[in-house]
Tab-separated table of C-alpha atoms in Angstrom:
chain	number	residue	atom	x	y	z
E	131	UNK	CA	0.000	0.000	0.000
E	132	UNK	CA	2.911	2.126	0.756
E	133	UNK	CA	3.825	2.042	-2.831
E	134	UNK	CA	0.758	4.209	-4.051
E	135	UNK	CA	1.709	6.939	-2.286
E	136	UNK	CA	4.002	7.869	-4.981
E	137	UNK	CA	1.020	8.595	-7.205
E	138	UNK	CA	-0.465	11.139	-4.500
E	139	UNK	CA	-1.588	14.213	-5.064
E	140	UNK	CA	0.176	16.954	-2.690
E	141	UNK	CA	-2.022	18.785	-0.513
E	142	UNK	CA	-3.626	21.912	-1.761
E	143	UNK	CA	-1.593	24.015	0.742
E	144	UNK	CA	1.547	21.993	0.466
E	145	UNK	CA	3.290	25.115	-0.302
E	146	UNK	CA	2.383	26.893	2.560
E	147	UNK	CA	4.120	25.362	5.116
E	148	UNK	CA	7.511	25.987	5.274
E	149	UNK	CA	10.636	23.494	4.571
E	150	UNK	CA	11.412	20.547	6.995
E	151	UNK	CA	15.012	21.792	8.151
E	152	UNK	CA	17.984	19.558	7.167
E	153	UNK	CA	19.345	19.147	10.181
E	154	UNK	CA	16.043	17.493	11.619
E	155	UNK	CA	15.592	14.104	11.624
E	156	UNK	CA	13.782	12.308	9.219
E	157	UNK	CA	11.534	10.489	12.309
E	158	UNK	CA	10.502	13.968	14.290
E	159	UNK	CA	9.129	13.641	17.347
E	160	UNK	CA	5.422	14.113	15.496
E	161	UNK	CA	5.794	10.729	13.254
E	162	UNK	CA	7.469	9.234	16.068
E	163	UNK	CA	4.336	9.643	18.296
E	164	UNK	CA	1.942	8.816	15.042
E	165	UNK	CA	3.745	5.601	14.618
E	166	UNK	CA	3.203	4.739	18.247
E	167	UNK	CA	-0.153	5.529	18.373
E	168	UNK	CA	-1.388	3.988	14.977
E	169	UNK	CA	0.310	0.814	16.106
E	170	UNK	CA	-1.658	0.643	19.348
E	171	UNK	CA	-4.876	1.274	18.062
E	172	UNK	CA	-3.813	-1.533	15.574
E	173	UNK	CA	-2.425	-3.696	18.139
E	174	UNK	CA	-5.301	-3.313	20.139
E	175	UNK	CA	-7.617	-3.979	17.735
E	176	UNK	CA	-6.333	-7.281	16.366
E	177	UNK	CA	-6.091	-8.764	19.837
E	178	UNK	CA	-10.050	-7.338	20.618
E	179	UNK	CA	-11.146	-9.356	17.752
E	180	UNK	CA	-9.034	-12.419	18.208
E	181	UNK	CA	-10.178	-12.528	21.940
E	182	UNK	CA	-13.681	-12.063	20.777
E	183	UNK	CA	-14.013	-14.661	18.182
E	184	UNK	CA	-12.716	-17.150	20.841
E	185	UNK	CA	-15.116	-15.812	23.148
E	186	UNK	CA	-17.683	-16.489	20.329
E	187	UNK	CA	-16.663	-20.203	20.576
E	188	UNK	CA	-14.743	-20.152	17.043
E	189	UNK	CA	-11.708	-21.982	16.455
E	190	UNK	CA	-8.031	-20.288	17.335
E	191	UNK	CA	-7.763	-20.803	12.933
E	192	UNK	CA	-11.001	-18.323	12.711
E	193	UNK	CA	-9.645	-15.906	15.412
E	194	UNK	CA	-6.095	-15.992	13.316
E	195	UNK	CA	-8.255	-15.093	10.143
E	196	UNK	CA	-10.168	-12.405	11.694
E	197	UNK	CA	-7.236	-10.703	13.160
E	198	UNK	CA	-4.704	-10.767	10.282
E	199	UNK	CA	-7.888	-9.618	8.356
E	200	UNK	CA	-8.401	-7.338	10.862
E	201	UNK	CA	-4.516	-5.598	10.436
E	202	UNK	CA	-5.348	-5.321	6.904
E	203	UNK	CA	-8.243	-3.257	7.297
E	204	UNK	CA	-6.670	-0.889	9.669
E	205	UNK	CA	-3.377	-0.281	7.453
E	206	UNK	CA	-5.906	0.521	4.499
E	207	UNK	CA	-8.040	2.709	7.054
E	208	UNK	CA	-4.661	4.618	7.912
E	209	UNK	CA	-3.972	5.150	4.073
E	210	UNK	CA	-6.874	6.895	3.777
E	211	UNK	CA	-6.144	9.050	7.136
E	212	UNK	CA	-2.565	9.281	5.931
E	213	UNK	CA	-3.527	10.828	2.563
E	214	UNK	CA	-3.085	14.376	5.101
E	215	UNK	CA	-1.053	14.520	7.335
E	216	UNK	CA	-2.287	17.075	9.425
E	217	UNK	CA	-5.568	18.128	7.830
E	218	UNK	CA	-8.984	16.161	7.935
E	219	UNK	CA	-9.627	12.829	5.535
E	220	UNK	CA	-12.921	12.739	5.806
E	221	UNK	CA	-14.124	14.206	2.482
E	222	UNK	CA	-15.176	12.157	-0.476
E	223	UNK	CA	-11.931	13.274	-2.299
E	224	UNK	CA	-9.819	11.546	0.533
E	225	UNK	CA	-11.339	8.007	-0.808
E	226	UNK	CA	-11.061	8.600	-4.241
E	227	UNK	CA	-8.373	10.856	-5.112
E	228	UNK	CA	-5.560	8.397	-5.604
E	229	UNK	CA	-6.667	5.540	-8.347
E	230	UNK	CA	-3.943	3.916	-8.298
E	231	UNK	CA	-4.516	3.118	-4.267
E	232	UNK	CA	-7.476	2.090	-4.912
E	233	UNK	CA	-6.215	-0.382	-7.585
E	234	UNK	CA	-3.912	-1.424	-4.523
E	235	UNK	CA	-6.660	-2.018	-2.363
E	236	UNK	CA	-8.551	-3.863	-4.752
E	237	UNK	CA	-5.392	-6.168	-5.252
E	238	UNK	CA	-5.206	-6.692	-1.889
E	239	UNK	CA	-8.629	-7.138	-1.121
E	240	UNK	CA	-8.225	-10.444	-3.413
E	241	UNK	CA	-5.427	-11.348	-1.816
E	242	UNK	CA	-7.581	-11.094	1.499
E	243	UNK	CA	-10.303	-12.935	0.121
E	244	UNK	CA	-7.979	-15.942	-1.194
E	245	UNK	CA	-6.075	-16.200	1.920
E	246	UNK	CA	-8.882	-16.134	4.092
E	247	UNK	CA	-11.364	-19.012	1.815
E	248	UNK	CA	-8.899	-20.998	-0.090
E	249	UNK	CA	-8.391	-24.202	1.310
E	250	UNK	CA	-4.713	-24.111	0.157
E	251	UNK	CA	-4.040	-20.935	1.774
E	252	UNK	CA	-6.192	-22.115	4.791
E	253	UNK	CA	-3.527	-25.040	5.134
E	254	UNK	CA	-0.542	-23.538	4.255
E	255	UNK	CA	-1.436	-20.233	7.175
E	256	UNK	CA	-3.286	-22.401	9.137
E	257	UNK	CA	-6.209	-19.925	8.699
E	258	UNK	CA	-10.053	-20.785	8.108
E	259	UNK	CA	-13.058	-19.419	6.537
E	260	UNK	CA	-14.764	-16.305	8.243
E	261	UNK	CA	-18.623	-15.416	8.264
E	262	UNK	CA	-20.291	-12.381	7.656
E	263	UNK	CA	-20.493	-11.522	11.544
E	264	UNK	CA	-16.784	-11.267	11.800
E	265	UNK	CA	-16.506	-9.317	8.252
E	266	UNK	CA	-18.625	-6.681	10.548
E	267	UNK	CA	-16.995	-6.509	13.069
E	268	UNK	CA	-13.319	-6.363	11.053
E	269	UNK	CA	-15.400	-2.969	9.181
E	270	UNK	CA	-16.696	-1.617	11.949
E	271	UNK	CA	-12.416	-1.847	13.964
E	272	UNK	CA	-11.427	-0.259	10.691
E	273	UNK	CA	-13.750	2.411	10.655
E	274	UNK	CA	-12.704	3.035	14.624
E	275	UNK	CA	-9.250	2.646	13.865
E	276	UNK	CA	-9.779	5.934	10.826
E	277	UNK	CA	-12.273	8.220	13.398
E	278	UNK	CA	-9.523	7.792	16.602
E	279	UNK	CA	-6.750	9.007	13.504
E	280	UNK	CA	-9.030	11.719	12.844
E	281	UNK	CA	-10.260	12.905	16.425
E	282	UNK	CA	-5.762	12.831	17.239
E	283	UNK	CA	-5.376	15.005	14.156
E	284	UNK	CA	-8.386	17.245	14.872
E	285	UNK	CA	-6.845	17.560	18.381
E	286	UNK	CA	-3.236	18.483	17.130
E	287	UNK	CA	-4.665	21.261	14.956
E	288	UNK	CA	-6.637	22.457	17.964
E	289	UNK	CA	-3.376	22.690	20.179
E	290	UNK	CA	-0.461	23.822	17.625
E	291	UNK	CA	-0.619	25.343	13.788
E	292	UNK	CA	0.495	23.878	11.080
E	293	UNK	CA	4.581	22.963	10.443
E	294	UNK	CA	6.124	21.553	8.018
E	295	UNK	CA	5.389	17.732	7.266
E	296	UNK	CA	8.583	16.501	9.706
């Protein structure tokens, strides 16, 4: 997914924010912190649904599915939220701005999709077939996972104006 980023469209005011200064490091202190906190929300998700489709009563091979499934929904959530760094994602041109992501996405939804119901892959990953319940619930962590990235950008702008992208 990380590779159709190259085919982004900067930011309308892209040009308005001045230079990152060579002598700061590449990882500031702002994508450290973003890192940290996308991976716990994606951390935490995963686990929440693998605990929950054991508590369902579903096999350790359906809790696998649902949260590897469940990590690939939230990185192509974060694509979407990562599409500005600072400003808000939530308009229409956030989701279909960039064709060429959503080519990715499609890719890897198949990918998903054979992984999760092929028996070869199911045998080879010792994975297994996932119902519609679980498909939810994976949606519904996503769409958490892309509103909590939204509400900590929302806050940042509140608290501090806008820098350069470091």
């Amino acid at each position: 997914l990380a590779l159709a980023f190259s085919f982004e469209p900067a930011e309308p005011d892209v040009m308005m924010l001045p230079p990152r200064s060579p002598s700061e490091p590449l990882l500031s202190g702002f994508l450290v912190a973003r890192v940290l906190f996308v991976s716990a929300l994606l951390v935490v998700a995963c686990m929440l649904l693998f605990e929950w489709s054991l508590a369902r009563g579903e096999s350790v091979e359906v809790a696998r599915t649902v949260a590897v499934n469940m990590l690939v929904a939230g990185e192509i959530a974060y694509l979407f939220n990562a599409r500005h760094f600072t400003g808000s994602s939530l308009g229409v041109e956030s989701f279909t701005a960039n064709r060429v992501a959503l080519g990715a996405i499609g890719v890897l939804l198949l990918l998903q999709a054979a992984f999760t119901y092929l028996p070869r892959a199911n045998a080879l990953f010792g994975t297994a077939p996932i119902a519609a319940v679980e498909w939810l619930a994976i949606a519904g962590g996503a769409a958490a996972l892309f509103l909590a990235v939204e509400a900590e950008k929302s806050l940042r702008r509140r608290r501090s104006p806008p820098t350069s992208c470091g």
